[in-house]
Amino acid sequence: MSYFLTQLANGLSYGLILGLIAVGFVIVFTSTGVLNFAHGSVLLTGAYLVAVLHDPIGFWAAVVVGIAGAALLGVLINAVLVRNLAEANPGTAAILMLGVDILLLTELTRRIGNRVLPIGAPWGADVVTLGGVTLPTSRAVAAGLAVLVFGLLWFLFARTGFGVAMRAAAADGDTASLMGIRLSRTGAAGWALAGALAAIAGIFLASFPAPGVAPALAISAFAAIPAWVLGGFDSVVGAIVGGLIIGVVTALAVGYETQLHFLGRGLGEVVPYAVMILVLLVRPSGLFGREEAVRA
Amino acid sequence: MPEIRRRLPVVAAALLAAALPFLLDDFWLQTGLFTMAAVVGAIGLTLLVGVAGQLSLGHASFAALGAYTYAWAVGETDGRAAGIGLPPVLGLVLAGVVAAVAGALFSPISGRLRGIYLGLATIGLVFLARHLMVNLQGATGGFVGRSVEPFSVPGFSFSNNDPDYLAVAGVQFEGLHRLWYLFLGVVLLAAWLGRNVKASRTGRALANVRDSETAAASTGIHVARAKATAFVISSAYAGVAGALMALAYGRIAPDLFGLQLSIDFLVMIVLGGLGSIAGAAAGAAFVVILPLVLTQYSSDLPFLASPGSGGLDAATLARLLYGAAIVAVLLFLRGGLAGAAGRLRRRRALPDPDDPPPAPPPPAGTGASPSAPHPDVPTRSKETSS
């Protein structure tokens, strides 16, 4: 039983981290209509900044720089590239982001090489044990912080004027624009938020039990895509729930792999996508998506 | 004579491609084979993305299915992997058919999702396919993959033997030379079929669905069936492309068919110009040849560092140029290479009494007109949603 609970706790904490990434996908998509394939390299940029800077300026200062850097990178991608597309439509924007991802990832891979950079977090490789459930401290901190971040996001979107403006812009950009909402600002804010969330997720994905910052970290953002799709493409709540579902299912598939041997090795890599396809078969617009999630 | 003049570039390109094996060394022949395999896949994808407006990032999985189907159907059962020893021609056809069937099985999703939503959903296929490739060891050989029987027809093998020595005009025709013509034939067939699909009733229905599902439905087009059809056609192309890749490599493994291959296919058609078959071929050539050439000739480029030294090595430079090409085309070259070529041709051509004058481009914001104003003018790639 405690083995099951440990796996469950691991899955939930991992799911919350995936949720941070998936919410970034949702916010960029609803605020600017871009399917952000470069999210993984933005995440890696944030984690890389922390890994390089934690020695000279201290971990917490490096975290601030990493988050700000990733947010700034997102804003720049939007301002310099996305807004200057020759044909602005979701398809070309998505492919543009593939190109941006290749550029960023190639440069970061060149800088990192085949090293694994330690993230230098104060929680190191500690674990916490509570009632027979063992969890890496980094994951416990991640879970707590993710819940806090989601609370702040709720406050932003529900209780502040700017958040309401962002929601209006996402619901109907043209009308929002006529009401005096500056779409350039809500778009930039969306990219900045997504970049900051990605950097936070990146720091925890590079912490124990992972060895540190390596180029493969960028791939982990892909693991959040099933979470995003599962929740519906334009729902923040859906992205969080999707993250939790994917996190728990992945953790259980890995934890009980010996019993699930008949499904093949490496089950943890494929299970998120299998769940995604199964859900789409039943509900093509995801669990929380609007029936027709097309931005008209 | 506009008909002949329009066909001229295609005929010239085909003749040039037919002459190349007499001139090229093995490296370039091999590169050419990879390119032609990619061209087939890119044509299939451009029918889906460019004509029907549906995105797919899952084409690597259909290529993998085609490749392994060919290897399994043609191979003999040995200690490592199973096979049923069919004639290779049948294996090649089977590769396309099996991939098409798999594409049809995906139609509950491909018929209902639209545009980039389908693109996201199809990412799952790549990971599913990888899981199957690694775990169905009996048929696929697992991680290490399996070898692929060379192509042959009775009495003639597309490899270095049977006949052991074959020379045409003083050039010895080895496996690479022989495969070249097989691949060229498949490419021409694929391009011809693709062009016909585009111009057919089906193709126009797909373009209609792309421009507006509501309008298409109101003219009696079954939208879900049209989208699923486009996906099936495209999957069949990917399957054949996979079989050709298997022949060109001679050995296949799961790592060849990762997400990167899906992205490569997509980049090929975007660089070339969505919906354009010639553009797909040009894009495929660029994407395939660039890294191979930079790696092959890296020692001749003094500014390149050796791999692993942390400097700018050939593979890194190839990736950077690849990414930069995507960004540059999308920012500055509306309609990709095909779009640019069309604009250039229109600017240069003086009004010809035989040709109707080129229609002015529709004003910005109205989206693409469903029918091209002139057969020479490639349809402007569409707004996926407007």
PDB file of N, CA and C in Angstrom, chain A residues 29 35 37 81 84-92 94-96 98-100 102-103 106 110 222 225 228-229 233 263-267 269-270 273-274 276-277 280-281 284 293-296, chain B residues 55 57 108-109 112-114 116-117 120-121 123-125 127-128 130-131 134-135 137 143 259 263 266 270 310-311 316 319-320 322-324 326-327 330-331 334-335 381-386:
ATOM      1  N   PHE A  29      -1.205  29.877 -26.450  1.00  0.00           N
ATOM      2  CA  PHE A  29      -2.151  29.574 -27.520  1.00  0.00           C
ATOM      3  C   PHE A  29      -3.364  30.495 -27.473  1.00  0.00           C
ATOM      4  N   LEU A  35       0.991  27.710 -31.479  1.00  0.00           N
ATOM      5  CA  LEU A  35       1.285  26.407 -30.892  1.00  0.00           C
ATOM      6  C   LEU A  35       2.792  26.401 -30.646  1.00  0.00           C
ATOM      7  N   PHE A  37       5.966  25.245 -30.156  1.00  0.00           N
ATOM      8  CA  PHE A  37       6.892  24.105 -30.142  1.00  0.00           C
ATOM      9  C   PHE A  37       8.249  24.479 -29.563  1.00  0.00           C
ATOM     10  N   LEU A  81       9.592  37.598 -34.025  1.00  0.00           N
ATOM     11  CA  LEU A  81       9.333  36.600 -35.057  1.00  0.00           C
ATOM     12  C   LEU A  81       7.839  36.408 -35.333  1.00  0.00           C
ATOM     13  N   ASN A  84       5.890  39.029 -37.056  1.00  0.00           N
ATOM     14  CA  ASN A  84       6.357  39.417 -38.377  1.00  0.00           C
ATOM     15  C   ASN A  84       6.200  38.317 -39.409  1.00  0.00           C
ATOM     16  N   LEU A  85       5.402  37.314 -39.111  1.00  0.00           N
ATOM     17  CA  LEU A  85       5.176  36.235 -40.074  1.00  0.00           C
ATOM     18  C   LEU A  85       4.611  36.777 -41.376  1.00  0.00           C
ATOM     19  N   ALA A  86       5.098  36.188 -42.500  1.00  0.00           N
ATOM     20  CA  ALA A  86       4.573  36.633 -43.787  1.00  0.00           C
ATOM     21  C   ALA A  86       3.101  36.279 -43.927  1.00  0.00           C
ATOM     22  N   GLU A  87       2.717  35.089 -43.454  1.00  0.00           N
ATOM     23  CA  GLU A  87       1.310  34.707 -43.460  1.00  0.00           C
ATOM     24  C   GLU A  87       0.971  34.292 -42.042  1.00  0.00           C
ATOM     25  N   ALA A  88       0.246  35.150 -41.338  1.00  0.00           N
ATOM     26  CA  ALA A  88      -0.032  34.837 -39.942  1.00  0.00           C
ATOM     27  C   ALA A  88      -1.226  33.893 -39.857  1.00  0.00           C
ATOM     28  N   ASN A  89      -0.964  32.620 -39.641  1.00  0.00           N
ATOM     29  CA  ASN A  89      -2.042  31.689 -39.320  1.00  0.00           C
ATOM     30  C   ASN A  89      -1.462  30.620 -38.413  1.00  0.00           C
ATOM     31  N   PRO A  90      -2.304  29.888 -37.683  1.00  0.00           N
ATOM     32  CA  PRO A  90      -1.774  28.957 -36.675  1.00  0.00           C
ATOM     33  C   PRO A  90      -0.822  27.922 -37.258  1.00  0.00           C
ATOM     34  N   GLY A  91      -1.081  27.492 -38.497  1.00  0.00           N
ATOM     35  CA  GLY A  91      -0.217  26.466 -39.085  1.00  0.00           C
ATOM     36  C   GLY A  91       1.203  26.959 -39.288  1.00  0.00           C
ATOM     37  N   THR A  92       1.355  28.131 -39.946  1.00  0.00           N
ATOM     38  CA  THR A  92       2.706  28.626 -40.191  1.00  0.00           C
ATOM     39  C   THR A  92       3.367  29.035 -38.882  1.00  0.00           C
ATOM     40  N   ALA A  94       3.021  27.579 -36.023  1.00  0.00           N
ATOM     41  CA  ALA A  94       3.510  26.358 -35.384  1.00  0.00           C
ATOM     42  C   ALA A  94       4.827  25.909 -36.005  1.00  0.00           C
ATOM     43  N   ILE A  95       4.902  26.004 -37.334  1.00  0.00           N
ATOM     44  CA  ILE A  95       6.123  25.550 -37.999  1.00  0.00           C
ATOM     45  C   ILE A  95       7.262  26.522 -37.733  1.00  0.00           C
ATOM     46  N   LEU A  96       6.928  27.819 -37.661  1.00  0.00           N
ATOM     47  CA  LEU A  96       7.954  28.799 -37.271  1.00  0.00           C
ATOM     48  C   LEU A  96       8.556  28.414 -35.923  1.00  0.00           C
ATOM     49  N   LEU A  98       8.799  25.502 -34.646  1.00  0.00           N
ATOM     50  CA  LEU A  98       9.699  24.365 -34.823  1.00  0.00           C
ATOM     51  C   LEU A  98      11.089  24.861 -35.221  1.00  0.00           C
ATOM     52  N   GLY A  99      11.120  25.839 -36.121  1.00  0.00           N
ATOM     53  CA  GLY A  99      12.405  26.398 -36.537  1.00  0.00           C
ATOM     54  C   GLY A  99      13.112  27.093 -35.388  1.00  0.00           C
ATOM     55  N   VAL A 100      12.365  27.879 -34.612  1.00  0.00           N
ATOM     56  CA  VAL A 100      12.965  28.575 -33.474  1.00  0.00           C
ATOM     57  C   VAL A 100      13.508  27.557 -32.473  1.00  0.00           C
ATOM     58  N   ILE A 102      14.600  24.565 -33.080  1.00  0.00           N
ATOM     59  CA  ILE A 102      15.835  23.963 -33.594  1.00  0.00           C
ATOM     60  C   ILE A 102      17.009  24.904 -33.355  1.00  0.00           C
ATOM     61  N   LEU A 103      16.810  26.208 -33.637  1.00  0.00           N
ATOM     62  CA  LEU A 103      17.903  27.173 -33.456  1.00  0.00           C
ATOM     63  C   LEU A 103      18.330  27.233 -31.989  1.00  0.00           C
ATOM     64  N   THR A 106      19.890  23.903 -30.731  1.00  0.00           N
ATOM     65  CA  THR A 106      21.222  23.642 -31.271  1.00  0.00           C
ATOM     66  C   THR A 106      22.264  24.460 -30.526  1.00  0.00           C
ATOM     67  N   ARG A 110      25.169  23.050 -28.077  1.00  0.00           N
ATOM     68  CA  ARG A 110      26.576  23.351 -28.317  1.00  0.00           C
ATOM     69  C   ARG A 110      27.232  23.869 -27.035  1.00  0.00           C
ATOM     70  N   PHE A 222       7.817  18.187 -24.204  1.00  0.00           N
ATOM     71  CA  PHE A 222       6.933  17.414 -25.075  1.00  0.00           C
ATOM     72  C   PHE A 222       6.010  16.524 -24.265  1.00  0.00           C
ATOM     73  N   ILE A 225       2.699  17.946 -23.708  1.00  0.00           N
ATOM     74  CA  ILE A 225       1.752  18.125 -24.812  1.00  0.00           C
ATOM     75  C   ILE A 225       0.528  17.229 -24.650  1.00  0.00           C
ATOM     76  N   TRP A 228      -1.716  18.845 -22.183  1.00  0.00           N
ATOM     77  CA  TRP A 228      -2.395  20.004 -22.747  1.00  0.00           C
ATOM     78  C   TRP A 228      -3.552  19.568 -23.647  1.00  0.00           C
ATOM     79  N   VAL A 229      -3.271  18.630 -24.559  1.00  0.00           N
ATOM     80  CA  VAL A 229      -4.281  18.188 -25.516  1.00  0.00           C
ATOM     81  C   VAL A 229      -5.441  17.508 -24.796  1.00  0.00           C
ATOM     82  N   PHE A 233      -7.642  22.311 -25.625  1.00  0.00           N
ATOM     83  CA  PHE A 233      -6.515  23.136 -26.055  1.00  0.00           C
ATOM     84  C   PHE A 233      -6.511  24.516 -25.403  1.00  0.00           C
ATOM     85  N   LEU A 263       2.897  -5.487 -21.784  1.00  0.00           N
ATOM     86  CA  LEU A 263       2.697  -4.334 -22.650  1.00  0.00           C
ATOM     87  C   LEU A 263       4.013  -3.820 -23.232  1.00  0.00           C
ATOM     88  N   GLY A 264       5.110  -4.443 -22.860  1.00  0.00           N
ATOM     89  CA  GLY A 264       6.378  -4.066 -23.458  1.00  0.00           C
ATOM     90  C   GLY A 264       7.211  -3.201 -22.538  1.00  0.00           C
ATOM     91  N   ARG A 265       8.507  -3.088 -22.887  1.00  0.00           N
ATOM     92  CA  ARG A 265       9.412  -2.271 -22.085  1.00  0.00           C
ATOM     93  C   ARG A 265       9.237  -0.794 -22.413  1.00  0.00           C
ATOM     94  N   GLY A 266       9.725   0.059 -21.509  1.00  0.00           N
ATOM     95  CA  GLY A 266       9.678   1.492 -21.773  1.00  0.00           C
ATOM     96  C   GLY A 266       8.265   2.035 -21.830  1.00  0.00           C
ATOM     97  N   LEU A 267       7.384   1.481 -21.014  1.00  0.00           N
ATOM     98  CA  LEU A 267       5.979   1.839 -21.049  1.00  0.00           C
ATOM     99  C   LEU A 267       5.757   3.310 -20.678  1.00  0.00           C
ATOM    100  N   GLU A 269       7.248   5.926 -21.455  1.00  0.00           N
ATOM    101  CA  GLU A 269       7.396   6.905 -22.528  1.00  0.00           C
ATOM    102  C   GLU A 269       6.161   6.973 -23.411  1.00  0.00           C
ATOM    103  N   VAL A 270       5.459   5.863 -23.537  1.00  0.00           N
ATOM    104  CA  VAL A 270       4.388   5.817 -24.526  1.00  0.00           C
ATOM    105  C   VAL A 270       3.020   6.033 -23.888  1.00  0.00           C
ATOM    106  N   TYR A 273       0.984   9.329 -24.368  1.00  0.00           N
ATOM    107  CA  TYR A 273       0.436   9.510 -25.713  1.00  0.00           C
ATOM    108  C   TYR A 273      -0.713   8.557 -25.975  1.00  0.00           C
ATOM    109  N   ALA A 274      -0.611   7.342 -25.413  1.00  0.00           N
ATOM    110  CA  ALA A 274      -1.712   6.395 -25.570  1.00  0.00           C
ATOM    111  C   ALA A 274      -2.968   6.935 -24.891  1.00  0.00           C
ATOM    112  N   MET A 276      -3.648  10.041 -24.359  1.00  0.00           N
ATOM    113  CA  MET A 276      -4.118  11.178 -25.150  1.00  0.00           C
ATOM    114  C   MET A 276      -4.969  10.700 -26.335  1.00  0.00           C
ATOM    115  N   ILE A 277      -4.478   9.694 -27.058  1.00  0.00           N
ATOM    116  CA  ILE A 277      -5.206   9.225 -28.243  1.00  0.00           C
ATOM    117  C   ILE A 277      -6.538   8.605 -27.832  1.00  0.00           C
ATOM    118  N   LEU A 280      -8.937  11.398 -27.046  1.00  0.00           N
ATOM    119  CA  LEU A 280      -9.370  12.105 -28.258  1.00  0.00           C
ATOM    120  C   LEU A 280     -10.363  11.283 -29.065  1.00  0.00           C
ATOM    121  N   LEU A 281     -10.241   9.949 -28.992  1.00  0.00           N
ATOM    122  CA  LEU A 281     -11.194   9.096 -29.702  1.00  0.00           C
ATOM    123  C   LEU A 281     -12.609   9.334 -29.174  1.00  0.00           C
ATOM    124  N   PRO A 284     -13.072  14.516 -29.032  1.00  0.00           N
ATOM    125  CA  PRO A 284     -12.062  15.127 -29.904  1.00  0.00           C
ATOM    126  C   PRO A 284     -11.568  16.483 -29.421  1.00  0.00           C
ATOM    127  N   ALA A 293     -12.948  24.242 -30.734  1.00  0.00           N
ATOM    128  CA  ALA A 293     -11.907  25.112 -30.196  1.00  0.00           C
ATOM    129  C   ALA A 293     -11.165  25.830 -31.313  1.00  0.00           C
ATOM    130  N   VAL A 294     -11.894  26.336 -32.279  1.00  0.00           N
ATOM    131  CA  VAL A 294     -11.253  27.051 -33.378  1.00  0.00           C
ATOM    132  C   VAL A 294     -11.432  28.540 -33.138  1.00  0.00           C
ATOM    133  N   ARG A 295     -10.326  29.254 -33.197  1.00  0.00           N
ATOM    134  CA  ARG A 295     -10.423  30.706 -32.994  1.00  0.00           C
ATOM    135  C   ARG A 295     -10.949  31.342 -34.274  1.00  0.00           C
ATOM    136  N   ALA A 296     -12.165  31.804 -34.211  1.00  0.00           N
ATOM    137  CA  ALA A 296     -12.767  32.326 -35.439  1.00  0.00           C
ATOM    138  C   ALA A 296     -12.344  33.773 -35.651  1.00  0.00           C
TER     139      ALA A 296
ATOM    140  N   LEU B  55      -2.731  19.379 -40.459  1.00  0.00           N
ATOM    141  CA  LEU B  55      -1.332  19.218 -40.075  1.00  0.00           C
ATOM    142  C   LEU B  55      -1.104  17.794 -39.578  1.00  0.00           C
ATOM    143  N   LEU B  57       2.053  15.579 -37.594  1.00  0.00           N
ATOM    144  CA  LEU B  57       3.416  15.350 -37.101  1.00  0.00           C
ATOM    145  C   LEU B  57       3.627  13.862 -36.878  1.00  0.00           C
ATOM    146  N   PRO B 108     -11.201   8.071 -37.092  1.00  0.00           N
ATOM    147  CA  PRO B 108     -12.072   8.712 -36.097  1.00  0.00           C
ATOM    148  C   PRO B 108     -11.476   9.995 -35.541  1.00  0.00           C
ATOM    149  N   ILE B 109     -10.145  10.071 -35.507  1.00  0.00           N
ATOM    150  CA  ILE B 109      -9.503  11.298 -35.042  1.00  0.00           C
ATOM    151  C   ILE B 109      -9.200  12.221 -36.223  1.00  0.00           C
ATOM    152  N   ARG B 112     -12.159  14.169 -37.531  1.00  0.00           N
ATOM    153  CA  ARG B 112     -12.867  15.097 -36.651  1.00  0.00           C
ATOM    154  C   ARG B 112     -12.022  16.301 -36.239  1.00  0.00           C
ATOM    155  N   LEU B 113     -10.718  16.084 -36.063  1.00  0.00           N
ATOM    156  CA  LEU B 113      -9.890  17.219 -35.660  1.00  0.00           C
ATOM    157  C   LEU B 113      -9.457  17.989 -36.885  1.00  0.00           C
ATOM    158  N   ARG B 114      -9.125  19.260 -36.643  1.00  0.00           N
ATOM    159  CA  ARG B 114      -8.804  20.074 -37.804  1.00  0.00           C
ATOM    160  C   ARG B 114      -7.501  20.817 -37.567  1.00  0.00           C
ATOM    161  N   ILE B 116      -4.104  22.387 -36.805  1.00  0.00           N
ATOM    162  CA  ILE B 116      -3.027  22.119 -35.868  1.00  0.00           C
ATOM    163  C   ILE B 116      -3.456  21.182 -34.745  1.00  0.00           C
ATOM    164  N   TYR B 117      -4.763  21.071 -34.481  1.00  0.00           N
ATOM    165  CA  TYR B 117      -5.202  20.147 -33.437  1.00  0.00           C
ATOM    166  C   TYR B 117      -4.869  18.719 -33.840  1.00  0.00           C
ATOM    167  N   LEU B 120      -1.171  18.052 -33.321  1.00  0.00           N
ATOM    168  CA  LEU B 120      -0.793  17.671 -31.951  1.00  0.00           C
ATOM    169  C   LEU B 120      -1.158  16.223 -31.658  1.00  0.00           C
ATOM    170  N   ALA B 121      -2.363  15.831 -32.083  1.00  0.00           N
ATOM    171  CA  ALA B 121      -2.811  14.475 -31.779  1.00  0.00           C
ATOM    172  C   ALA B 121      -1.903  13.441 -32.441  1.00  0.00           C
ATOM    173  N   ILE B 123       1.221  13.567 -32.914  1.00  0.00           N
ATOM    174  CA  ILE B 123       2.512  13.365 -32.253  1.00  0.00           C
ATOM    175  C   ILE B 123       2.498  12.030 -31.510  1.00  0.00           C
ATOM    176  N   GLY B 124       1.321  11.689 -30.940  1.00  0.00           N
ATOM    177  CA  GLY B 124       1.210  10.441 -30.201  1.00  0.00           C
ATOM    178  C   GLY B 124       1.573   9.224 -31.040  1.00  0.00           C
ATOM    179  N   LEU B 125       1.237   9.285 -32.343  1.00  0.00           N
ATOM    180  CA  LEU B 125       1.508   8.126 -33.197  1.00  0.00           C
ATOM    181  C   LEU B 125       2.987   7.806 -33.262  1.00  0.00           C
ATOM    182  N   PHE B 127       5.251   8.175 -30.985  1.00  0.00           N
ATOM    183  CA  PHE B 127       5.718   7.476 -29.789  1.00  0.00           C
ATOM    184  C   PHE B 127       5.133   6.072 -29.720  1.00  0.00           C
ATOM    185  N   LEU B 128       3.868   5.922 -30.155  1.00  0.00           N
ATOM    186  CA  LEU B 128       3.284   4.578 -30.212  1.00  0.00           C
ATOM    187  C   LEU B 128       4.099   3.690 -31.160  1.00  0.00           C
ATOM    188  N   ARG B 130       7.177   3.977 -32.045  1.00  0.00           N
ATOM    189  CA  ARG B 130       8.487   3.649 -31.500  1.00  0.00           C
ATOM    190  C   ARG B 130       8.360   2.508 -30.489  1.00  0.00           C
ATOM    191  N   HIS B 131       7.305   2.591 -29.666  1.00  0.00           N
ATOM    192  CA  HIS B 131       7.099   1.545 -28.672  1.00  0.00           C
ATOM    193  C   HIS B 131       6.930   0.194 -29.359  1.00  0.00           C
ATOM    194  N   VAL B 134      10.240  -1.104 -30.895  1.00  0.00           N
ATOM    195  CA  VAL B 134      11.210  -1.612 -29.926  1.00  0.00           C
ATOM    196  C   VAL B 134      10.746  -2.943 -29.345  1.00  0.00           C
ATOM    197  N   ASN B 135       9.434  -3.084 -29.179  1.00  0.00           N
ATOM    198  CA  ASN B 135       8.950  -4.248 -28.443  1.00  0.00           C
ATOM    199  C   ASN B 135       8.533  -5.439 -29.300  1.00  0.00           C
ATOM    200  N   GLN B 137       9.870  -7.486 -31.161  1.00  0.00           N
ATOM    201  CA  GLN B 137      11.196  -7.850 -31.644  1.00  0.00           C
ATOM    202  C   GLN B 137      11.156  -8.906 -32.738  1.00  0.00           C
ATOM    203  N   PHE B 143      15.629  -2.782 -30.749  1.00  0.00           N
ATOM    204  CA  PHE B 143      16.474  -1.582 -30.793  1.00  0.00           C
ATOM    205  C   PHE B 143      17.436  -1.578 -31.968  1.00  0.00           C
ATOM    206  N   LEU B 259      10.508  11.573 -33.995  1.00  0.00           N
ATOM    207  CA  LEU B 259       9.759  12.791 -34.238  1.00  0.00           C
ATOM    208  C   LEU B 259      10.496  13.705 -35.226  1.00  0.00           C
ATOM    209  N   ILE B 263       9.124  16.062 -38.310  1.00  0.00           N
ATOM    210  CA  ILE B 263       9.397  17.496 -38.419  1.00  0.00           C
ATOM    211  C   ILE B 263      10.084  17.782 -39.747  1.00  0.00           C
ATOM    212  N   LEU B 266       7.664  17.933 -42.542  1.00  0.00           N
ATOM    213  CA  LEU B 266       6.885  19.158 -42.484  1.00  0.00           C
ATOM    214  C   LEU B 266       7.706  20.352 -42.973  1.00  0.00           C
ATOM    215  N   VAL B 270       7.111  23.074 -46.110  1.00  0.00           N
ATOM    216  CA  VAL B 270       6.962  24.497 -45.799  1.00  0.00           C
ATOM    217  C   VAL B 270       7.993  25.311 -46.565  1.00  0.00           C
ATOM    218  N   GLY B 310      33.364  21.555 -29.045  1.00  0.00           N
ATOM    219  CA  GLY B 310      32.631  22.686 -28.481  1.00  0.00           C
ATOM    220  C   GLY B 310      32.539  23.850 -29.437  1.00  0.00           C
ATOM    221  N   GLY B 311      33.311  23.802 -30.513  1.00  0.00           N
ATOM    222  CA  GLY B 311      33.228  24.864 -31.503  1.00  0.00           C
ATOM    223  C   GLY B 311      32.088  24.591 -32.467  1.00  0.00           C
ATOM    224  N   THR B 316      26.409  20.886 -36.170  1.00  0.00           N
ATOM    225  CA  THR B 316      25.791  22.065 -35.546  1.00  0.00           C
ATOM    226  C   THR B 316      25.460  23.111 -36.596  1.00  0.00           C
ATOM    227  N   ARG B 319      22.407  22.162 -38.481  1.00  0.00           N
ATOM    228  CA  ARG B 319      21.177  22.394 -37.725  1.00  0.00           C
ATOM    229  C   ARG B 319      20.823  23.880 -37.704  1.00  0.00           C
ATOM    230  N   LEU B 320      21.845  24.732 -37.513  1.00  0.00           N
ATOM    231  CA  LEU B 320      21.575  26.170 -37.448  1.00  0.00           C
ATOM    232  C   LEU B 320      21.044  26.682 -38.786  1.00  0.00           C
ATOM    233  N   TYR B 322      19.508  24.963 -40.999  1.00  0.00           N
ATOM    234  CA  TYR B 322      18.179  24.363 -41.163  1.00  0.00           C
ATOM    235  C   TYR B 322      17.142  25.203 -40.427  1.00  0.00           C
ATOM    236  N   GLY B 323      17.424  25.517 -39.165  1.00  0.00           N
ATOM    237  CA  GLY B 323      16.485  26.333 -38.388  1.00  0.00           C
ATOM    238  C   GLY B 323      16.343  27.716 -38.985  1.00  0.00           C
ATOM    239  N   ALA B 324      17.475  28.304 -39.392  1.00  0.00           N
ATOM    240  CA  ALA B 324      17.432  29.662 -39.940  1.00  0.00           C
ATOM    241  C   ALA B 324      16.652  29.682 -41.245  1.00  0.00           C
ATOM    242  N   ILE B 326      14.112  27.795 -42.045  1.00  0.00           N
ATOM    243  CA  ILE B 326      12.679  27.759 -41.721  1.00  0.00           C
ATOM    244  C   ILE B 326      12.201  29.155 -41.351  1.00  0.00           C
ATOM    245  N   VAL B 327      12.937  29.782 -40.412  1.00  0.00           N
ATOM    246  CA  VAL B 327      12.514  31.087 -39.916  1.00  0.00           C
ATOM    247  C   VAL B 327      12.509  32.104 -41.056  1.00  0.00           C
ATOM    248  N   LEU B 330       9.621  31.596 -43.531  1.00  0.00           N
ATOM    249  CA  LEU B 330       8.304  31.946 -42.987  1.00  0.00           C
ATOM    250  C   LEU B 330       8.155  33.448 -42.778  1.00  0.00           C
ATOM    251  N   LEU B 331       9.271  34.140 -42.524  1.00  0.00           N
ATOM    252  CA  LEU B 331       9.163  35.580 -42.303  1.00  0.00           C
ATOM    253  C   LEU B 331       9.148  36.357 -43.616  1.00  0.00           C
ATOM    254  N   ARG B 334       6.660  34.534 -48.682  1.00  0.00           N
ATOM    255  CA  ARG B 334       5.272  34.082 -48.677  1.00  0.00           C
ATOM    256  C   ARG B 334       5.092  32.958 -49.696  1.00  0.00           C
ATOM    257  N   GLY B 335       4.539  31.830 -49.226  1.00  0.00           N
ATOM    258  CA  GLY B 335       4.316  30.708 -50.139  1.00  0.00           C
ATOM    259  C   GLY B 335       5.559  29.880 -50.413  1.00  0.00           C
ATOM    260  N   SER B 381      -0.836  29.362 -50.171  1.00  0.00           N
ATOM    261  CA  SER B 381      -1.188  28.543 -49.024  1.00  0.00           C
ATOM    262  C   SER B 381      -2.217  29.300 -48.214  1.00  0.00           C
ATOM    263  N   LYS B 382      -3.054  28.527 -47.611  1.00  0.00           N
ATOM    264  CA  LYS B 382      -4.296  29.075 -47.086  1.00  0.00           C
ATOM    265  C   LYS B 382      -4.176  29.502 -45.637  1.00  0.00           C
ATOM    266  N   GLU B 383      -5.182  30.174 -45.194  1.00  0.00           N
ATOM    267  CA  GLU B 383      -5.264  30.433 -43.772  1.00  0.00           C
ATOM    268  C   GLU B 383      -5.913  29.215 -43.144  1.00  0.00           C
ATOM    269  N   THR B 384      -5.262  28.647 -42.150  1.00  0.00           N
ATOM    270  CA  THR B 384      -5.844  27.454 -41.538  1.00  0.00           C
ATOM    271  C   THR B 384      -7.131  27.812 -40.823  1.00  0.00           C
ATOM    272  N   SER B 385      -7.139  28.969 -40.221  1.00  0.00           N
ATOM    273  CA  SER B 385      -8.407  29.481 -39.726  1.00  0.00           C
ATOM    274  C   SER B 385      -8.361  30.975 -39.945  1.00  0.00           C
ATOM    275  N   SER B 386      -9.474  31.528 -40.247  1.00  0.00           N
ATOM    276  CA  SER B 386      -9.434  32.955 -40.503  1.00  0.00           C
ATOM    277  C   SER B 386     -10.578  33.622 -39.784  1.00  0.00           C
TER     278      SER B 386
END
